[in-house]
Short mmCIF file of C-alpha atoms and ligand atoms in Angstrom, two decimals:
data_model
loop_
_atom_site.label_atom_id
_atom_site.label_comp_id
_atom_site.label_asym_id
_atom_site.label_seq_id
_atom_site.Cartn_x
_atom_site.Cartn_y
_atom_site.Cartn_z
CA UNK A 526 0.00 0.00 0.00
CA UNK A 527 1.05 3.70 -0.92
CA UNK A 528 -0.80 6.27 1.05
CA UNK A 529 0.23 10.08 1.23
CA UNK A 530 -0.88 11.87 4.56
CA UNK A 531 -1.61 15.51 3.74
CA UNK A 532 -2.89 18.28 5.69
CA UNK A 533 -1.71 20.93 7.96
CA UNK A 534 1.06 21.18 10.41
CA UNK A 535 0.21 19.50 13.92
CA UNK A 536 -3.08 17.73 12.76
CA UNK A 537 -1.63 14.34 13.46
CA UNK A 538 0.03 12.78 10.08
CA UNK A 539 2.84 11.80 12.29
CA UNK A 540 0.98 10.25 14.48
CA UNK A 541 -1.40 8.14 12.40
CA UNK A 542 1.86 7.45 10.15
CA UNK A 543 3.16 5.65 13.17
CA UNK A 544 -0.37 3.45 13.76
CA UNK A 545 -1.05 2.82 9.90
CA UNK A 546 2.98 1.53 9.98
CA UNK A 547 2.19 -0.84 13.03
CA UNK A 548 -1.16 -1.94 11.36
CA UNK A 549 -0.03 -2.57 7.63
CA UNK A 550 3.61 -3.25 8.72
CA UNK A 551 5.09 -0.73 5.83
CA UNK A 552 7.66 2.24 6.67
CA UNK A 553 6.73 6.02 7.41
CA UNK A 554 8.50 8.31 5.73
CA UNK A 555 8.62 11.58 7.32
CA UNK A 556 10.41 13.91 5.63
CA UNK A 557 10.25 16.59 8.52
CA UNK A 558 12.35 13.60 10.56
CA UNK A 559 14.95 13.02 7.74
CA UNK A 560 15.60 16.45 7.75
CA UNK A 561 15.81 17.10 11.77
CA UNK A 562 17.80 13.79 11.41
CA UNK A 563 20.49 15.35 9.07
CA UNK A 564 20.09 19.02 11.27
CA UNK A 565 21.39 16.51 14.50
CA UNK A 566 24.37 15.37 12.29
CA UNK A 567 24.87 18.78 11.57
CA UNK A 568 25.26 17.35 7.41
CA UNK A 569 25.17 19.15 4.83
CA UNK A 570 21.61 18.45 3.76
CA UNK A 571 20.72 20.05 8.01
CA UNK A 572 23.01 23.11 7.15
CA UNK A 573 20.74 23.75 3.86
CA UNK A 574 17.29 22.90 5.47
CA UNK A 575 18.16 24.34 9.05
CA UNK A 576 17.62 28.16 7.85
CA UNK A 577 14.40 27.44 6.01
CA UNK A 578 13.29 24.80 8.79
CA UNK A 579 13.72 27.05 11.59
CA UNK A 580 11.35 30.21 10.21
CA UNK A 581 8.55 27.42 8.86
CA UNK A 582 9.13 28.11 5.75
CA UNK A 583 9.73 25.11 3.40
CA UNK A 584 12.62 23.67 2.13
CA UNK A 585 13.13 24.31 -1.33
CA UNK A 586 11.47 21.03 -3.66
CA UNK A 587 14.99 20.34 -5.52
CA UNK A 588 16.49 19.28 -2.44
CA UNK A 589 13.60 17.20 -1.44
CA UNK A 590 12.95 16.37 -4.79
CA UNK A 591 16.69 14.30 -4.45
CA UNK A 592 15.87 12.92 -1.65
CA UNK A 593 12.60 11.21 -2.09
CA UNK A 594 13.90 10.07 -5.60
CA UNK A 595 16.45 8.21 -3.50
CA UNK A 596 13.94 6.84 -0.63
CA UNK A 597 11.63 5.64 -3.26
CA UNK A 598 13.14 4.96 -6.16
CA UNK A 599 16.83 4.10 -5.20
CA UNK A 600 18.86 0.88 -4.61
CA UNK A 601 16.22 -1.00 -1.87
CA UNK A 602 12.69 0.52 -3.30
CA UNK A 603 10.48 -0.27 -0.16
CA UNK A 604 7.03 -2.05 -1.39
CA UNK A 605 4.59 0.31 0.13
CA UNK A 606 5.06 3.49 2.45
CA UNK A 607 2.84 6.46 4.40
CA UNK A 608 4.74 9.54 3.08
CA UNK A 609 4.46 12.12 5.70
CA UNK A 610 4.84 15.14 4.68
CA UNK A 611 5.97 15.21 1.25
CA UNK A 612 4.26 16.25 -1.47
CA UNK A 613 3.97 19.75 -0.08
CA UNK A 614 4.08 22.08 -3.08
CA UNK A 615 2.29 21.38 -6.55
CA UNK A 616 5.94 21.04 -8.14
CA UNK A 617 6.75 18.17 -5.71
CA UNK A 618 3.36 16.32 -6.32
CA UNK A 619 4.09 17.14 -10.29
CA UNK A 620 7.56 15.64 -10.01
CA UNK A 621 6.17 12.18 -7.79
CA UNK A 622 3.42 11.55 -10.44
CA UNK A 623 6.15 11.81 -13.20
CA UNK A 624 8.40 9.60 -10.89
CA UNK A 625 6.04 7.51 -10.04
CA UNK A 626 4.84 7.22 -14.31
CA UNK A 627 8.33 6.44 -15.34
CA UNK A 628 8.48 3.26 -12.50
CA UNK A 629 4.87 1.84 -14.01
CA UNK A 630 3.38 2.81 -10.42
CA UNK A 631 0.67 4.15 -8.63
CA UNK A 632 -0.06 5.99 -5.35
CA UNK A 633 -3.23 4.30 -3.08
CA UNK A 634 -4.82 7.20 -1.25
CA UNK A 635 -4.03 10.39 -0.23
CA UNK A 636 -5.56 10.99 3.32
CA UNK A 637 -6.02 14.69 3.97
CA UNK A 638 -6.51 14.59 7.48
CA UNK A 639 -8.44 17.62 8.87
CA UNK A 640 -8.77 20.12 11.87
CA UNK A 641 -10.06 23.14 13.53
CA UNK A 642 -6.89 25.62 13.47
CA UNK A 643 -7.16 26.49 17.07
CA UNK A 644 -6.94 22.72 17.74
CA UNK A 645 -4.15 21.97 15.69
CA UNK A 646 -2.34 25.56 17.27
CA UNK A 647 -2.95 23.59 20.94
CA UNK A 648 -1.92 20.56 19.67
CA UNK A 649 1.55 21.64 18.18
CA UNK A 650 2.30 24.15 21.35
CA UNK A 651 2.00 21.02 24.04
CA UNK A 652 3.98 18.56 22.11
CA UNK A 653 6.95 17.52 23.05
CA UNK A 654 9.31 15.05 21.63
CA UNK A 655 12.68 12.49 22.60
CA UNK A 656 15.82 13.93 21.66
CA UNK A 657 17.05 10.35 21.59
CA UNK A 658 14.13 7.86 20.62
CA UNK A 659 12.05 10.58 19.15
CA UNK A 660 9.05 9.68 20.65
CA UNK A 661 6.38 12.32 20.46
CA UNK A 662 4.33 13.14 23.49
CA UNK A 663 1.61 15.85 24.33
CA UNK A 664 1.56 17.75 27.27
CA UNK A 665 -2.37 17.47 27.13
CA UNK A 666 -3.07 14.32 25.59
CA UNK A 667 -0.51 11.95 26.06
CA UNK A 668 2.18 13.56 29.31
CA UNK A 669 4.98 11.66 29.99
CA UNK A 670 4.87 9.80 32.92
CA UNK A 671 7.93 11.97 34.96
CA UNK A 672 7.97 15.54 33.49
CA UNK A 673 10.47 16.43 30.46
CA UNK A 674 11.65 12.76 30.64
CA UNK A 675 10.85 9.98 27.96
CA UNK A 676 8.94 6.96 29.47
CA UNK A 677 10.67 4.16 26.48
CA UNK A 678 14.38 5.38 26.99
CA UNK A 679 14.25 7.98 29.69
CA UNK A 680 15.82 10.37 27.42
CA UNK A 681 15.39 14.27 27.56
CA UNK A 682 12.27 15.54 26.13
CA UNK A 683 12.44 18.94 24.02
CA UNK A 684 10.02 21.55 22.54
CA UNK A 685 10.59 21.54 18.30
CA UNK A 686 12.59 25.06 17.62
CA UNK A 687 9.39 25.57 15.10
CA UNK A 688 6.65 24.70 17.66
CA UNK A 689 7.22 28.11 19.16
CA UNK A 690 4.19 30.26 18.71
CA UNK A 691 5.36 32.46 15.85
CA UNK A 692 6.27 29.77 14.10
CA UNK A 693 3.62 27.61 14.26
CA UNK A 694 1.42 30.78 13.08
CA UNK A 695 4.13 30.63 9.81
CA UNK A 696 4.29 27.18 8.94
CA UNK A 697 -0.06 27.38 9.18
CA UNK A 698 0.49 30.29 6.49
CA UNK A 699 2.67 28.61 4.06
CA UNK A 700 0.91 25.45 4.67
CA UNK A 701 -2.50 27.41 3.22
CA UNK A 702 -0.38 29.23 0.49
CA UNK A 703 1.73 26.11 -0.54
CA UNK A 704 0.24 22.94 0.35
CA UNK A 705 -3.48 23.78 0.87
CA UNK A 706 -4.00 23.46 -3.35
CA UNK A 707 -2.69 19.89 -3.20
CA UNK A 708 -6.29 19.04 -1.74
CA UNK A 709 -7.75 19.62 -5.25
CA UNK A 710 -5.12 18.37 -6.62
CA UNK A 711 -5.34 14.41 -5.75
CA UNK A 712 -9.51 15.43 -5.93
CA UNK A 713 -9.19 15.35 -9.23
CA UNK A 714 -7.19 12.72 -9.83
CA UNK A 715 -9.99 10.48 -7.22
CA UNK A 716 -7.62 9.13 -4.83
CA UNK A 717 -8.35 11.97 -2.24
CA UNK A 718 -9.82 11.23 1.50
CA UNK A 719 -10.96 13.87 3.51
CA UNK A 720 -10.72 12.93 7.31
CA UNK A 721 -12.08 14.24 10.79
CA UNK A 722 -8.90 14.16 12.89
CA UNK A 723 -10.08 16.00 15.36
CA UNK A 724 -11.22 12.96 17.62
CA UNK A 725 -8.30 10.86 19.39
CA UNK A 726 -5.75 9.36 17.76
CA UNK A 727 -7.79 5.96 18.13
CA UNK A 728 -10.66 7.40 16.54
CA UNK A 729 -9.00 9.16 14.20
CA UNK A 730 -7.31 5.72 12.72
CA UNK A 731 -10.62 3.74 13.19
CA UNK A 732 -11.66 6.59 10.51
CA UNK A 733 -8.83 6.24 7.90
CA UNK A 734 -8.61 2.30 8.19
CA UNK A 735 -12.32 2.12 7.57
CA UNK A 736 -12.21 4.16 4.41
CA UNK A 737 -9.21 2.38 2.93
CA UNK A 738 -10.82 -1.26 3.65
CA UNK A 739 -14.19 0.03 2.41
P1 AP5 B 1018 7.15 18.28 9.41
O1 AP5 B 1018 7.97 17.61 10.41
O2 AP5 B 1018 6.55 17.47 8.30
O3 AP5 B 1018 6.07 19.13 10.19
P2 AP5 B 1018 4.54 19.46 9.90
O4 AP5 B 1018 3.95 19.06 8.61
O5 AP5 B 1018 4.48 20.89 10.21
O6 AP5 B 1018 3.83 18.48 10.82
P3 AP5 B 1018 4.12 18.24 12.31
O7 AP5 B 1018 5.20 17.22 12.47
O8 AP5 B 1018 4.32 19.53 13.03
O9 AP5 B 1018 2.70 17.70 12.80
P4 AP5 B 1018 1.93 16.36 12.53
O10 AP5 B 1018 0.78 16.62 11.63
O11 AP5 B 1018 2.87 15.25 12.14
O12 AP5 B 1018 1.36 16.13 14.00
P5 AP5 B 1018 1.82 15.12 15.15
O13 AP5 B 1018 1.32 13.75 14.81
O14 AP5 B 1018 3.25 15.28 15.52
O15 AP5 B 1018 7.97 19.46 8.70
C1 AP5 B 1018 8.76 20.36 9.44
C2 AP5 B 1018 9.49 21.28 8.48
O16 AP5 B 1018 10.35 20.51 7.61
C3 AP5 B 1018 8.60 22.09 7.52
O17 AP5 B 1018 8.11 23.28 8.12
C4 AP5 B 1018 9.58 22.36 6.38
O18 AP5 B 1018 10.48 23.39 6.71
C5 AP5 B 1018 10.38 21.07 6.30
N1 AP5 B 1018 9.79 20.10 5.36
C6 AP5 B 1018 9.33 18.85 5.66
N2 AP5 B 1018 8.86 18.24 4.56
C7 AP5 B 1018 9.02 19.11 3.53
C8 AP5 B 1018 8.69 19.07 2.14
N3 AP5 B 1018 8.11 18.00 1.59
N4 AP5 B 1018 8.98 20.16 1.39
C9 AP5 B 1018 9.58 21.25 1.93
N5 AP5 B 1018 9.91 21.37 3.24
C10 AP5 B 1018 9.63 20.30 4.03
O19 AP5 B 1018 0.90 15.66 16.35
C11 AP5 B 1018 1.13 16.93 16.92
C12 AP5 B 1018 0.85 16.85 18.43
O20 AP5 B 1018 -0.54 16.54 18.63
C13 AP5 B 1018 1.62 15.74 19.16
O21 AP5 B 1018 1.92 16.18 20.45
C14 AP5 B 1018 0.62 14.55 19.22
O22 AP5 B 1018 0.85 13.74 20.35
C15 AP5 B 1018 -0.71 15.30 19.31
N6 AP5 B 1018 -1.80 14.61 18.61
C16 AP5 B 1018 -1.75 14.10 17.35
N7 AP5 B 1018 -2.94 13.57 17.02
C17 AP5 B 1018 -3.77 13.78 18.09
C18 AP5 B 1018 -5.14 13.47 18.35
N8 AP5 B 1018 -5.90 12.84 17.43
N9 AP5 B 1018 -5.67 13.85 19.53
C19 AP5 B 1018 -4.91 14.50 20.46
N10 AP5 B 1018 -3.60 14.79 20.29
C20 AP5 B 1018 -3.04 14.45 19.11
#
């Protein structure tokens, strides 16, 4: 199965990534965490991203253009995926149809998972996340057992530089501007799912497994 998660930042892709990768036992691919991964390592691919990554503005599609080529379409080409967070302009979902054309493939379903904005503005403000596992918690919704500490590998838990609330008022912008269109995009081409995610994350996955078994 190949299913794109779309919508806005702090609605919950990551999260119901992580359930539909336990439930259909196929990898997420976040590329917010491939890029956070390569800021740690201080690469060079976190020295380009870092600038745009840390105002919420996005990263510019050639670079993720590379890298998804690679993830996808490279030496080990996984079976099926959740890609989380990529497409997020019109040229990157241009550029993974043509990719996907040239391999004789298809996408599933794009899920565009939906909120209220002050929800998703609460959401993204009371999550915190492992600096070591990278487990993501909610101060609200799902605390750690002790404060700032992770309950799987007692690491140190930290607020994202972007979940600040400037930022998060940013990325919500250039989300609209940039990745909002995408919506009608995969409309018309009648893979698209809209989806309530403003339940709990339980609910919220009873939803999207429902649709894609119907
Ligand atoms: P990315 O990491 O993809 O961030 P995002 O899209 O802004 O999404 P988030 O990770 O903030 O939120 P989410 O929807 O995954 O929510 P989560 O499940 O964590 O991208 C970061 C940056 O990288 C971008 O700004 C850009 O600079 C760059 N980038 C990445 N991809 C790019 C691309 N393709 N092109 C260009 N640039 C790119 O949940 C949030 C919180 O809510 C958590 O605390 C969680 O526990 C809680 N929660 C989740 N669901 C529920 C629920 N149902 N009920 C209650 N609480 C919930």
């Amino acid at each position: 199965m190949k299913l794109i998660l779309l919508g806005p930042p702090g609605v919950g892709k990551g999260t119901q990534a992580q359930l539909l990768s336990n439930e259909y036992n196929i990898p997420q691919i976040s590329t917010g965490d491939i890029l956070r991964g390569a800021i740690q390592r201080s690469s060079e691919l976190g020295r380009k991203a870092n600038d745009f990554m840390s105002k919420g503005e996005l990263v510019p599609d050639d670079i993720i253009l590379g890298l998804i080529q690679d993830k996808l379409f490279g030496e080990k080409p996984p079976n099926g995926y959740i890609l989380d967070g990529f497409p997020r302009t019109i040229v990157q979902a241009k550029a993974l149809k043509t990719m996907f054309e040239e391999h004789h493939d298809a996408l599933d379903a794009v899920l565009s998972l939906e909120a209220d904005e002050k929800l998703i503005v609460k959401r993204l403000s009371s999550r915190r996340t492992c600096r070591n596992c990278k487990t993501v918690y909610n101060l609200i919704t799902k605390p750690p057992v002790v404060d700032g500490v992770c309950d799987t590998c007692s690491g140190e838990l930290y607020q994202r530089d972007d979940d600040k609330i400037d930022t998060i008022q940013n990325r919500i912008a250039v989300y609209k501007k940039q990745t909002e269109p995408l919506i009608d995009f995969y409309r018309a081409a009648g893979i698209l799912f809209a989806i309530n995610s403003s339940g709990s994350p339980e609910e919220v996955h009873n939803i999207i497994t429902s649709q894609l078994e119907d």
